[in-house]
Coordinates of N, CA and C in Angstrom, one line a residue:
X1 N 25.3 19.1 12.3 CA 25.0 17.7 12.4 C 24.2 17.3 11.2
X2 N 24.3 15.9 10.7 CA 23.6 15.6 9.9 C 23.0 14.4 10.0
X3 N 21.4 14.3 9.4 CA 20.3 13.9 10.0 C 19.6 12.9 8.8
X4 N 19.3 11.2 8.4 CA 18.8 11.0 7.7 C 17.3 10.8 8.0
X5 N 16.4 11.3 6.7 CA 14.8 10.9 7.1 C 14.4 10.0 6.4
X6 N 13.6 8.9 6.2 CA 12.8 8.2 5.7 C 11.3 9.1 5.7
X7 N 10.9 8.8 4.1 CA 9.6 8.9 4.1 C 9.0 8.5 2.5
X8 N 7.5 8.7 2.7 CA 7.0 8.3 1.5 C 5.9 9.0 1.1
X9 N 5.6 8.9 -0.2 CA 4.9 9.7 -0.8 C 4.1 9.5 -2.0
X10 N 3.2 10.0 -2.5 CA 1.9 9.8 -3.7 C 2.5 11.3 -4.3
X11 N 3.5 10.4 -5.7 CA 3.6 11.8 -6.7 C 2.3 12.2 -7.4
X12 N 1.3 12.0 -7.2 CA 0.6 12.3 -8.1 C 0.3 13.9 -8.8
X13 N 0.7 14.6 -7.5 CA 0.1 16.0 -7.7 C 1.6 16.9 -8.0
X14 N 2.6 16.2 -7.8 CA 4.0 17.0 -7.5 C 5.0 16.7 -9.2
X15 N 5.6 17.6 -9.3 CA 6.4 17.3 -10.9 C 8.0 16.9 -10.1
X16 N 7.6 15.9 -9.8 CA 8.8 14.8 -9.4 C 9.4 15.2 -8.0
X17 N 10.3 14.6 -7.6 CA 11.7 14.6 -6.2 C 11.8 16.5 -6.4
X18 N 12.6 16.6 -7.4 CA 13.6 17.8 -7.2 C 13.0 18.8 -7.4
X19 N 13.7 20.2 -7.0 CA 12.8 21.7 -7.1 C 12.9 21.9 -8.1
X20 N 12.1 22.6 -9.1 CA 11.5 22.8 -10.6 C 11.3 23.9 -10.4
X21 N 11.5 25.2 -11.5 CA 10.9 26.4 -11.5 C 9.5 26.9 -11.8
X22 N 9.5 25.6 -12.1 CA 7.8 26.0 -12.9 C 6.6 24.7 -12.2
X23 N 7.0 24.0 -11.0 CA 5.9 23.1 -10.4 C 6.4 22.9 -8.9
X24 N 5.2 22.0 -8.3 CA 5.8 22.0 -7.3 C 6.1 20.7 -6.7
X25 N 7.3 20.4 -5.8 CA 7.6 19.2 -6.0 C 8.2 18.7 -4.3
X26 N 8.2 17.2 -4.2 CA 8.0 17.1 -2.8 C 9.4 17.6 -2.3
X27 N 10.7 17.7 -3.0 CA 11.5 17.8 -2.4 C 11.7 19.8 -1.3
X28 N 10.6 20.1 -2.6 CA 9.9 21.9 -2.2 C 9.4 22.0 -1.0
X29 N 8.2 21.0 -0.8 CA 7.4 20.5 0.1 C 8.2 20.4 1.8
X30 N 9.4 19.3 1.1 CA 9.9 19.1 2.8 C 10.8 20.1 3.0
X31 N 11.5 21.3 2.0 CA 12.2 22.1 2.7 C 11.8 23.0 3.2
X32 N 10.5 23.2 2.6 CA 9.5 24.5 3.6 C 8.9 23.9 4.7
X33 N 9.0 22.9 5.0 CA 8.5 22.5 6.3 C 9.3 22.6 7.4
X34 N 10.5 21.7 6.8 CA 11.4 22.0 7.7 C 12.7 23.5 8.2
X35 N 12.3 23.9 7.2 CA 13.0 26.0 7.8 C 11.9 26.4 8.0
X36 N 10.9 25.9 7.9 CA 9.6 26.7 9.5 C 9.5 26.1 10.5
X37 N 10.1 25.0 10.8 CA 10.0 24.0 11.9 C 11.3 24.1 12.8
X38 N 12.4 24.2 11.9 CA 13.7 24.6 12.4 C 13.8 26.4 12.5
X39 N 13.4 27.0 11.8 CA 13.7 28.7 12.1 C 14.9 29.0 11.5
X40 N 15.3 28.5 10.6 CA 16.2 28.2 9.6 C 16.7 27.8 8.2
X41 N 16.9 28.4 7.2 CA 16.6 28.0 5.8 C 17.5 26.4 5.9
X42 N 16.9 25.4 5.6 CA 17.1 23.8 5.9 C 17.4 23.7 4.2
X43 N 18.1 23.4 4.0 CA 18.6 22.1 2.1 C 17.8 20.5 2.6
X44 N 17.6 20.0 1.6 CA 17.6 18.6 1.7 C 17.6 17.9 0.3
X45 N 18.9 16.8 1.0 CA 19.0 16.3 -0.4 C 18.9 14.4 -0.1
X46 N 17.9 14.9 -1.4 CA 17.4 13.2 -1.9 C 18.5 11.8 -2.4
X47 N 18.1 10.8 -2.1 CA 18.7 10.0 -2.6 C 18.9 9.9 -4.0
X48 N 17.8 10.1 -4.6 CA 17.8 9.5 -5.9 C 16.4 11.2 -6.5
X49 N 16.1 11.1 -8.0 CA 15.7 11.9 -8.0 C 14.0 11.2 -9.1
X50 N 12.8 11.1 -8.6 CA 11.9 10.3 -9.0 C 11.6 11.6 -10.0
X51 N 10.8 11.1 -11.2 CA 10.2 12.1 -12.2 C 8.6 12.3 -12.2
X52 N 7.8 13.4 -12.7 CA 6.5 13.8 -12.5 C 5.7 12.6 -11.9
X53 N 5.0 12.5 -11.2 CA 3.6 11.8 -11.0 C 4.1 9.9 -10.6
X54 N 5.5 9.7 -10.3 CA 5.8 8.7 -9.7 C 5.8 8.9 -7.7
X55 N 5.9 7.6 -7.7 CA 5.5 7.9 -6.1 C 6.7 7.1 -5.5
X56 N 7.0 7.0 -4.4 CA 7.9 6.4 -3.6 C 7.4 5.7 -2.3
X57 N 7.2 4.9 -1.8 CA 7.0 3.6 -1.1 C 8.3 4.4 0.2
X58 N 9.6 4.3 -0.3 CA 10.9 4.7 0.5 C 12.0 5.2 0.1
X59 N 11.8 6.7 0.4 CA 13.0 7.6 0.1 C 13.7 8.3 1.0
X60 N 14.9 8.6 0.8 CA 16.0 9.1 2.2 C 16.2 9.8 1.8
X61 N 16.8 11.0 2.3 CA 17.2 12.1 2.6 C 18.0 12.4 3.5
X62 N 19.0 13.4 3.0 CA 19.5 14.1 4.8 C 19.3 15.4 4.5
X63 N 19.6 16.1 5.7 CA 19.7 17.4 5.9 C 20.6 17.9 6.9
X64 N 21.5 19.1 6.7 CA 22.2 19.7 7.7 C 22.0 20.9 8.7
X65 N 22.0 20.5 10.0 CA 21.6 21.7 10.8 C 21.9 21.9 11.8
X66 N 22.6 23.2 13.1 CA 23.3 23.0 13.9 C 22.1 23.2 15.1
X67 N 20.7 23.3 14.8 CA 19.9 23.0 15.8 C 19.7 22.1 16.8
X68 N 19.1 22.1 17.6 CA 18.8 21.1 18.5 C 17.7 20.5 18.1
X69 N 17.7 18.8 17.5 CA 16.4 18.1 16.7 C 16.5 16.9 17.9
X70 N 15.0 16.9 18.3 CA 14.3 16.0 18.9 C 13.6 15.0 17.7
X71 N 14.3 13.7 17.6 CA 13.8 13.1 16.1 C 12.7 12.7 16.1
X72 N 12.1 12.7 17.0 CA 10.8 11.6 17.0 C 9.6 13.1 17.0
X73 N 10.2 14.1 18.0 CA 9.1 14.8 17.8 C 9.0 16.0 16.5
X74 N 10.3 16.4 16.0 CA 10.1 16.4 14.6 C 9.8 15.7 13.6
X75 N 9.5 14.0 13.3 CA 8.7 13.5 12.8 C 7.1 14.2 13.0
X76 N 6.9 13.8 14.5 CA 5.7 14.2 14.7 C 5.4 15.8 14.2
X77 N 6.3 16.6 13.8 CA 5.7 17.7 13.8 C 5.5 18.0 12.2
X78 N 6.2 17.3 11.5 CA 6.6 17.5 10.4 C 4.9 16.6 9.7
X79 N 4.5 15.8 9.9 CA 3.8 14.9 9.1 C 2.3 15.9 10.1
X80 N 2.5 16.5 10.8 CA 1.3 17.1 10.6 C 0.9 18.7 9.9
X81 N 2.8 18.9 9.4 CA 2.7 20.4 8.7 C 2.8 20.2 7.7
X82 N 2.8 19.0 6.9 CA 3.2 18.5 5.5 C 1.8 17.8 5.2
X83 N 1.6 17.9 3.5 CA 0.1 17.4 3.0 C 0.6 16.7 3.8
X84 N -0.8 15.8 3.4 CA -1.1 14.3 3.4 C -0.5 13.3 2.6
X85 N -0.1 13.9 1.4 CA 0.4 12.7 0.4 C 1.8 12.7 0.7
X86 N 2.6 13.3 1.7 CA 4.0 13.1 1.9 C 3.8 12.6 3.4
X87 N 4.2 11.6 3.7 CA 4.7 11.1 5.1 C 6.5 10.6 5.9
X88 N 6.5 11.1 6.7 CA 7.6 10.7 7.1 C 8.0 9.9 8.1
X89 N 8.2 8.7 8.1 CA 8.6 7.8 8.7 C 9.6 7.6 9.9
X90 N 11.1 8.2 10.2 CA 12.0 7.6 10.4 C 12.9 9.2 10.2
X91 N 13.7 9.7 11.2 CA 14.6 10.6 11.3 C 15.4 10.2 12.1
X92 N 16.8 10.3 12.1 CA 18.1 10.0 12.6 C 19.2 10.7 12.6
X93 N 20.1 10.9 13.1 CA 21.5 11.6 13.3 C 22.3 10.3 12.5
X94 N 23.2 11.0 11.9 CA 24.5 9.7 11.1 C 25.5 10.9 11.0
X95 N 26.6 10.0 10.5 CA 27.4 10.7 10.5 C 27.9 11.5 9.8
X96 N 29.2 12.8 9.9 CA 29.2 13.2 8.7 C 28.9 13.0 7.3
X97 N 29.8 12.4 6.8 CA 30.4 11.3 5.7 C 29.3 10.9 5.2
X98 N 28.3 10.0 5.6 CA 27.1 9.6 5.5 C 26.1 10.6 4.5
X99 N 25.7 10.3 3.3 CA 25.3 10.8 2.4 C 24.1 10.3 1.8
X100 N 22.8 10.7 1.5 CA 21.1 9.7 1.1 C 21.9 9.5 0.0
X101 N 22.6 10.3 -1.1 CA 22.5 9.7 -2.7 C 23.9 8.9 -3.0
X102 N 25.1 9.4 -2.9 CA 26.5 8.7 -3.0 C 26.8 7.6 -1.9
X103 N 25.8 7.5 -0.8 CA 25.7 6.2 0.2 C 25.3 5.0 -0.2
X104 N 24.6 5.2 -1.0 CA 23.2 4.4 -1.2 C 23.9 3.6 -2.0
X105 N 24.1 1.9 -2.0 CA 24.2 1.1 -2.5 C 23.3 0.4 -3.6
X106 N 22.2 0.0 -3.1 CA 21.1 -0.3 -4.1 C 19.6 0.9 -3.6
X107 N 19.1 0.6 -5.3 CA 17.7 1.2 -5.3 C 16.9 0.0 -6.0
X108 N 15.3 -0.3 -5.6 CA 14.5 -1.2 -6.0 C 13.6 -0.1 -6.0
X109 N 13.6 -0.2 -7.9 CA 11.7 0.3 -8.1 C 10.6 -1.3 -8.6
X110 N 9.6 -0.7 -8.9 CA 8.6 -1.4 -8.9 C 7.4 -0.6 -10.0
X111 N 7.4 -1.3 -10.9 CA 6.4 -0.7 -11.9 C 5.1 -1.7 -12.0
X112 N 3.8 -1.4 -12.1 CA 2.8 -2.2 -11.7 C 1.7 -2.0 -13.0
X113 N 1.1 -2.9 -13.3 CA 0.3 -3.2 -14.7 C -1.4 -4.2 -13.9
X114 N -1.9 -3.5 -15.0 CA -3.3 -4.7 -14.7 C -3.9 -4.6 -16.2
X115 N -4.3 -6.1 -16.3 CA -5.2 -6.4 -17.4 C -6.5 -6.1 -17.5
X116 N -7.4 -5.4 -17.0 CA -8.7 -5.5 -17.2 C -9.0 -4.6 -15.9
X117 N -10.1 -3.4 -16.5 CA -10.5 -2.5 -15.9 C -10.7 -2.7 -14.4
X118 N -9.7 -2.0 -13.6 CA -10.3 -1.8 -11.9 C -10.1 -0.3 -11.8
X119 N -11.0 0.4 -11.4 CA -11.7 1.5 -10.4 C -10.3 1.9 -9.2
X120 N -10.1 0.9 -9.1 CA -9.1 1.1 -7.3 C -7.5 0.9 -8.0
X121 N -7.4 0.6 -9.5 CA -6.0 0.8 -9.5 C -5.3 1.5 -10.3
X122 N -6.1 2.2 -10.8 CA -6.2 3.1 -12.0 C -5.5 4.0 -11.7
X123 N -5.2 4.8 -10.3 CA -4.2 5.8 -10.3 C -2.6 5.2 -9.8
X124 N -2.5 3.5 -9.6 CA -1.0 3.2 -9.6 C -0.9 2.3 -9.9
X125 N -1.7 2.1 -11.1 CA -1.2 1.1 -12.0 C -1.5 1.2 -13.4
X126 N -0.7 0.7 -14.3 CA -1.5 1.3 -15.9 C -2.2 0.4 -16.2
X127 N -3.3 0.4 -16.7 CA -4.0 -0.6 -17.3 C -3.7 -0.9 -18.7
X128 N -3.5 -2.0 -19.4 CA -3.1 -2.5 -20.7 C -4.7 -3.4 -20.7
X129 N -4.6 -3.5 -22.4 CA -5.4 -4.1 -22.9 C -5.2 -5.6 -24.1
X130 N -4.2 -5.4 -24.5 CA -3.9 -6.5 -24.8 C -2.4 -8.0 -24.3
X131 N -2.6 -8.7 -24.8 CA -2.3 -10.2 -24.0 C -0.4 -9.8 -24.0
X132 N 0.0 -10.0 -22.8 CA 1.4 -10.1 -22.9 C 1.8 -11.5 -22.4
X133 N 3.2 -12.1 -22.7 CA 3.9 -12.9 -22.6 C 4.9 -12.7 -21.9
X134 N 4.1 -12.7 -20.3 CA 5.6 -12.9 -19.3 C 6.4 -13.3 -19.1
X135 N 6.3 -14.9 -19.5 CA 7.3 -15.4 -19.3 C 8.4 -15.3 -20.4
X136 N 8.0 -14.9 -21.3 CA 9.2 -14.0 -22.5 C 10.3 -13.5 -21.8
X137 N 8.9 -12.3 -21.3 CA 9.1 -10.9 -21.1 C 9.9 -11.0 -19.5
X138 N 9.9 -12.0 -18.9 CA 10.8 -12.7 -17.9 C 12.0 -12.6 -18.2
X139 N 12.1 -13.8 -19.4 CA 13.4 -14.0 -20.6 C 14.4 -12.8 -20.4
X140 N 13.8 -11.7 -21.3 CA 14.3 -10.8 -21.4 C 14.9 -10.1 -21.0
X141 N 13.8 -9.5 -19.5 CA 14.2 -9.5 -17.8 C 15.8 -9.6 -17.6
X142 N 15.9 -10.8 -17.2 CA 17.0 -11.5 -17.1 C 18.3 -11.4 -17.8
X143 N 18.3 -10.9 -18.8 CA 19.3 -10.9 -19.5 C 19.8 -9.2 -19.2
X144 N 19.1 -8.5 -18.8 CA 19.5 -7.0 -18.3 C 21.1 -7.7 -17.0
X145 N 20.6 -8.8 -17.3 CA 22.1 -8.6 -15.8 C 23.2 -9.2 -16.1
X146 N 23.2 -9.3 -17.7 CA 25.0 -8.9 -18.4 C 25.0 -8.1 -18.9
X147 N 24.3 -7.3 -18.9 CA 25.1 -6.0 -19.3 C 25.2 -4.8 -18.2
X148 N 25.6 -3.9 -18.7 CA 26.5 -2.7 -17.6 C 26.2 -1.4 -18.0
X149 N 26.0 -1.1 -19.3 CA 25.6 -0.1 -19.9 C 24.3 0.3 -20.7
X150 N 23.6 1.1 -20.2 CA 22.2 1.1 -20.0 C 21.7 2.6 -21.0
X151 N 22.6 2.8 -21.6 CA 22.3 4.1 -22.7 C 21.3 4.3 -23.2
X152 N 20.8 3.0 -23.4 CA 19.6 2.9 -24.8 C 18.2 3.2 -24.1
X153 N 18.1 3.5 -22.3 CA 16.9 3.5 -21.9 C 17.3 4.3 -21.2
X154 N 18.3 5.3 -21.4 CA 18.2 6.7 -20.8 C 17.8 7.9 -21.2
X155 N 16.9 8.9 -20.9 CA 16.2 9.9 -21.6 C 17.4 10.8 -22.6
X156 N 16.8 11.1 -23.8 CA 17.8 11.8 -24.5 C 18.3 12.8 -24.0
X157 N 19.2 13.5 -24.4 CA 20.1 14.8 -23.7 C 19.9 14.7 -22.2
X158 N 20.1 13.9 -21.2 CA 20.6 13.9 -20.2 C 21.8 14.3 -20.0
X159 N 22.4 15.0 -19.0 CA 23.5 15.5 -18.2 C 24.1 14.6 -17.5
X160 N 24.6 13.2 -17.9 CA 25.1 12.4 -16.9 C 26.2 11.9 -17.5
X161 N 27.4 11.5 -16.0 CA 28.5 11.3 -16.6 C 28.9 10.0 -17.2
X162 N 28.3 9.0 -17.1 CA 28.5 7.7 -17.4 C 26.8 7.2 -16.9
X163 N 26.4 6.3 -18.4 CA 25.4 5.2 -18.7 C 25.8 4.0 -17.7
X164 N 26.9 3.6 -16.8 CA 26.6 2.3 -16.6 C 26.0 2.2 -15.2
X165 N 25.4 1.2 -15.3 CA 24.9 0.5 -13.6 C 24.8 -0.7 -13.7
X166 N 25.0 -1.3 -12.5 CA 25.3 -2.4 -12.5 C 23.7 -2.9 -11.4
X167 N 23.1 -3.7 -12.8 CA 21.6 -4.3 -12.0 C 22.0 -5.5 -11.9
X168 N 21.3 -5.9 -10.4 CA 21.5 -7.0 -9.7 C 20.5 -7.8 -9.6
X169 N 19.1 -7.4 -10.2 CA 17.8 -8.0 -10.7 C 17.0 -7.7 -11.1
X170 N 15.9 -8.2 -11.8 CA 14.9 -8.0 -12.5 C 14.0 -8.9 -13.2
X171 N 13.0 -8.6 -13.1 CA 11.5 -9.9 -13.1 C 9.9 -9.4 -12.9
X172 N 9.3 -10.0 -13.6 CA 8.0 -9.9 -13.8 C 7.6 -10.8 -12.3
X173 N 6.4 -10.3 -11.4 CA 5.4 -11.0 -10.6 C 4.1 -10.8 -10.6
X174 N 3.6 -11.8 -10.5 CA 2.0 -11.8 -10.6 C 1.6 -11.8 -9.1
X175 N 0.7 -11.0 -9.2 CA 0.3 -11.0 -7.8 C -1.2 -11.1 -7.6
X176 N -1.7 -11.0 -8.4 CA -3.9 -11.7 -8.7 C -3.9 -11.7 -10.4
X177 N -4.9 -12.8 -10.8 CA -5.0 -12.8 -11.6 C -5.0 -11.1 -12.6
X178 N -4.3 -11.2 -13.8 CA -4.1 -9.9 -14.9 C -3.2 -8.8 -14.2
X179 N -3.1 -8.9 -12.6 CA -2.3 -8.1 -12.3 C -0.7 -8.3 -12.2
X180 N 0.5 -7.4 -12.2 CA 1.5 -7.2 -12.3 C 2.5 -6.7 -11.6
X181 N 3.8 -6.9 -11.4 CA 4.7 -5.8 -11.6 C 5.7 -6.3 -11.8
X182 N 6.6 -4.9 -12.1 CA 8.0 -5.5 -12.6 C 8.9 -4.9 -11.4
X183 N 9.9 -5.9 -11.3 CA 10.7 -5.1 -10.0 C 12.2 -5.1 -10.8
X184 N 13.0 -4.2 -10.3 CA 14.6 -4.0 -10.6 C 15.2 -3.5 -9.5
X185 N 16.9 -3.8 -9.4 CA 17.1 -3.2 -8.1 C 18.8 -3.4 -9.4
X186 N 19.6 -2.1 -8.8 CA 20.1 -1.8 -9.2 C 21.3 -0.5 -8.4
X187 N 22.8 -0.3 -8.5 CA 23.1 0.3 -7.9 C 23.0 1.8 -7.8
X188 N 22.1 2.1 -9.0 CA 21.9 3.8 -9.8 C 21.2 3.5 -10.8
X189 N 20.4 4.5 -11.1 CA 19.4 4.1 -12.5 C 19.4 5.4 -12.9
X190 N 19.3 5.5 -14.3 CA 19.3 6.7 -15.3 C 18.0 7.1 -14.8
X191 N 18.1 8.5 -15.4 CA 16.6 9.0 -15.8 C 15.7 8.5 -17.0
X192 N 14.6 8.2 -16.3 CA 13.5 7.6 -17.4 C 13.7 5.8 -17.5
X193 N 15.0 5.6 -16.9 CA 15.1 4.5 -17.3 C 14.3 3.1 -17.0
X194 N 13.7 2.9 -15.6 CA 13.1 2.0 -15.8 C 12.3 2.1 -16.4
X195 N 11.3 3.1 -16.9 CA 9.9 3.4 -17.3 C 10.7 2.7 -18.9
X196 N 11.4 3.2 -19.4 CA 11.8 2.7 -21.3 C 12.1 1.5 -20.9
X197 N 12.8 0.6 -20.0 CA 12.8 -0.5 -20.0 C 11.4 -1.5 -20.0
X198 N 11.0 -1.6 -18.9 CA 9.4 -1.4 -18.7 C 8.3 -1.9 -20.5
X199 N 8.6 -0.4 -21.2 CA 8.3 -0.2 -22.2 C 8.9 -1.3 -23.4
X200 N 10.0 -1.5 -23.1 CA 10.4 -1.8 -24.4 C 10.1 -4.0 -24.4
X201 N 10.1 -3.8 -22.8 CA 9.7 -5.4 -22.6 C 8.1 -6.2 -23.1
X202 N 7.1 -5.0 -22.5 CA 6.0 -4.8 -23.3 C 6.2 -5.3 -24.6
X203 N 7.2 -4.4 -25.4 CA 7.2 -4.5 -26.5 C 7.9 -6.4 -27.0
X204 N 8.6 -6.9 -26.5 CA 8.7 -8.6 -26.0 C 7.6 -8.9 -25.7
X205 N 7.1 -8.7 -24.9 CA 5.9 -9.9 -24.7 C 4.5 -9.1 -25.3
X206 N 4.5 -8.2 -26.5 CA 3.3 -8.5 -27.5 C 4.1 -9.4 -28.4
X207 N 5.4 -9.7 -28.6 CA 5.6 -10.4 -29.6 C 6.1 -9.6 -30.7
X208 N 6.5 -7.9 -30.6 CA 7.0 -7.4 -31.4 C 8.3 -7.1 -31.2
X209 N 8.7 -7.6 -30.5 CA 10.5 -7.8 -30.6 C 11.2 -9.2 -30.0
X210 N 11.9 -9.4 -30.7 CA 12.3 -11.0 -30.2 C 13.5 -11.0 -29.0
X211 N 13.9 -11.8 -28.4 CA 15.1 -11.8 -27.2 C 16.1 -11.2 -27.9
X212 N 16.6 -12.1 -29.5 CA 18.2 -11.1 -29.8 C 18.0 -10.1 -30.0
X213 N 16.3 -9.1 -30.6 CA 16.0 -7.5 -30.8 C 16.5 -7.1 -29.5
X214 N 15.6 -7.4 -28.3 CA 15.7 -6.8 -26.8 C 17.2 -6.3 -26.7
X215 N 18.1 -7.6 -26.8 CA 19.6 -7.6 -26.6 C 20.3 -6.6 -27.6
X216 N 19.9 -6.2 -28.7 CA 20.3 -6.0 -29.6 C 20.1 -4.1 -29.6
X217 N 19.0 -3.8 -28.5 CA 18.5 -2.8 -28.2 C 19.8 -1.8 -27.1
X218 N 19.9 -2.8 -26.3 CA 20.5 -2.7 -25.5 C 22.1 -2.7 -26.0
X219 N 22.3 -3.3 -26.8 CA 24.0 -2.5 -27.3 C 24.3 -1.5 -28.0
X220 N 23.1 -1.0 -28.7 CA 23.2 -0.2 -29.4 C 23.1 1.2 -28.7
X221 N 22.8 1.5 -27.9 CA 23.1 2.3 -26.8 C 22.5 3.3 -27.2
X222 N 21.7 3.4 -27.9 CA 20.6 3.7 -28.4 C 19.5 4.5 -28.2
X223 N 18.8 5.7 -27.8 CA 17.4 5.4 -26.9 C 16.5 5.4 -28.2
X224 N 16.8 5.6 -28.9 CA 15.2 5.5 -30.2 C 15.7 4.1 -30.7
X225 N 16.0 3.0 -30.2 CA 16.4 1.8 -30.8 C 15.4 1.0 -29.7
X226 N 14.9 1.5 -28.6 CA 14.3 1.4 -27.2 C 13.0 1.3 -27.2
X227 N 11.8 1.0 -26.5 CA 10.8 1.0 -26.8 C 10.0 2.8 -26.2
X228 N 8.9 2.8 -26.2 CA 8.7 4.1 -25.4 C 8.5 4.3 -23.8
X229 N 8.4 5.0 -23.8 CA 8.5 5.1 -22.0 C 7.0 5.1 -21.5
X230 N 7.0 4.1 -20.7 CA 5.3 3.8 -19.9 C 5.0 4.9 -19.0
X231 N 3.7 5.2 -18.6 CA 3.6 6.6 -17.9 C 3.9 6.1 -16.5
X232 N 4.4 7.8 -15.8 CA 5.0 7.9 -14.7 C 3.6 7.3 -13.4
X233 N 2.7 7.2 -13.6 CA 2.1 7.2 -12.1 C 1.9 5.4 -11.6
X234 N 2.2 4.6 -12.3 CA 2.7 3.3 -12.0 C 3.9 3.2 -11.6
X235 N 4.9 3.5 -11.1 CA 6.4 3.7 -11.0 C 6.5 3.6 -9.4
X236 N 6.6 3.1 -8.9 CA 7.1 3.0 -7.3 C 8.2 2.7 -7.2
X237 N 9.6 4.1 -6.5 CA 10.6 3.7 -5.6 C 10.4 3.4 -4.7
X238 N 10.8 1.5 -4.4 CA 10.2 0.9 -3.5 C 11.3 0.6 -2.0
X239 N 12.6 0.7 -2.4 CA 13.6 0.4 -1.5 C 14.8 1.0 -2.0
X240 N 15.7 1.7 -0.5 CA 16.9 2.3 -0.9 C 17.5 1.5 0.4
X241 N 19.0 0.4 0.1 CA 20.0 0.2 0.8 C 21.1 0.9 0.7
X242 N 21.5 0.9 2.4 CA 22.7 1.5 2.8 C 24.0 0.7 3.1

C-alpha cells in the first residue's frame, strides 16, 4: 500500500531533501525513522528535491509498505522519533498510481530578503544592504511567464532531461517595511533555479541590468549570462499541489 506524508522542515543543519554520501539529509532522517518504526527497511520518495540549508514550509512524500499503519498514530510516533527541525503533519493511504514527485502539478517557493539588520531573521532571510527597485524587479518578475525554457538559471552540468517549465507566477511582496519575498509557482523547477533567478533580479533592481538584459538572459539559455545564485537558507518550499 502506498501512503502520502506531509511535513516540514528547517534545512539548516541537513545538505538538502536527498541522501548524500557525505552529509546528512532529511530525506536520511525520515527513512531511519520510519524502518525503525515499521521493522522494515522503508524508501521514501520526495516530491521535489530542496538543496543544502533550504527549508520547506510543505513537502510530500510517499512510501511503500505492506504493514499495518495506523496514520495518525504514526504521525504521532514519528514526530517524537524524529529531531525537532523535521515535523510531520499529515499521513494518508492513496492510491497506487498516486506519486509525491510525477503527481505534483504545481510547486510554490518563496525566497525572503530584509533591508536592515534584524537578530530574528538572519537565519531565513538574507539580509542586503543596498537600495533595490521592486517595482522593476516586479517588471521583470513578470515577464518569466512567456517563456518556457529556463536553461539560463539552471545549475551547470545538471543531469536533466529537458530545461522547460511552465511558470504560472511570480512577484515581489512586501510584507513590513525593508522586508521581502519573492514567490514562484511553477509546474517543476530546475536545480538552483529559483535561487539564480532570485539573483539575477537583484541584479534589475540595482539597476545593473535592464528589462531587455533580464529577457535577453533568459534566451540565451545561458547560465553564466545569469546573475549569481543567492544563498540557500532564505529559500522556502512553500506549497506542493495535487
Amino acid at each position: 500500500m502506498r501512503y502520502f506524508m506531509t511535513l516540514s522542515y528547517d534545512g539548516t543543519r541537513y545538505h538538502g531533501w536527498q541522501i548524500q554520501p557525505n552529509g546528512n539529509t532529511v530525506q536520511a532522517e525520515i527513512e531511519k525513522a520510519l524502518s525503525v518504526l515499521l521493522r522494515r527497511s522503508t524508501a521514501v520518495v520526495g516530491a521535489g528535491r530542496t538543496d543544502t540549508g533550504v527549508h520547506a514550509r510543505c513537502m510530500v512524500a510517499h512510501f511503500d509498505t505492506d504493514a499495518d499503519v495506523d496514520c495518525a498514530d504514526l504521525v504521532y510516533k514519528l514526530n517524537r522519533f524524529l529531531p525537532c527541525d523535521i515535523s510531520i503533519s499529515k499521513i494518508e493511504q492513496v492510491g497506487e498510481n498516486k506519486h509525491a514527485r510525477f503527481s505534483a502539478t504545481r510547486r510554490t517557493y518563496r525566497y525572503y530578503v530584509h533591508q536592515r539588520k534584524n537578530p530574528f531573521a538572519r537565519h531565513y532571510s538574507w539580509e542586503v544592504h543596498y537600495g533595490l527597485d521592486f517595482s522593476l524587479m516586479n517588471e521583470a518578475a513578470g515577464t518569466l511567464l512567456a517563456y518556457d525554457d529556463f536553461g539560463a538559471f539552471c545549475k551547470s552540468n545538471s543531469d536533466v532531461g529537458t530545461t522547460l517549465c511552465d511558470v504560472v507566477s511570480a512577484g515581489w511582496y512586501c510584507v513590513a517595511p525593508g522586508e521581502w519575498y519573492f514567490e514562484i509557482s511553477a509546474n517543476r523547477f530546475l536545480r538552483n533555479m529559483v535561487r539564480a533567478i532570485v539573483g539575477t533580479l537583484i541584479e534589475v533592481g540595482r539597476h545593473r541590468l535592464t528589462l531587455d538584459g533580464f529577457k535577453a538572459v533568459i534566451e540565451s539559455g545561458r547560465r553564466t549570462e545569469a546573475g549569481e545564485s543567492v544563498p540557500g537558507h532564505a529559500l522556502f518550499l512553500e506549497d506542493i499541489k495535487y
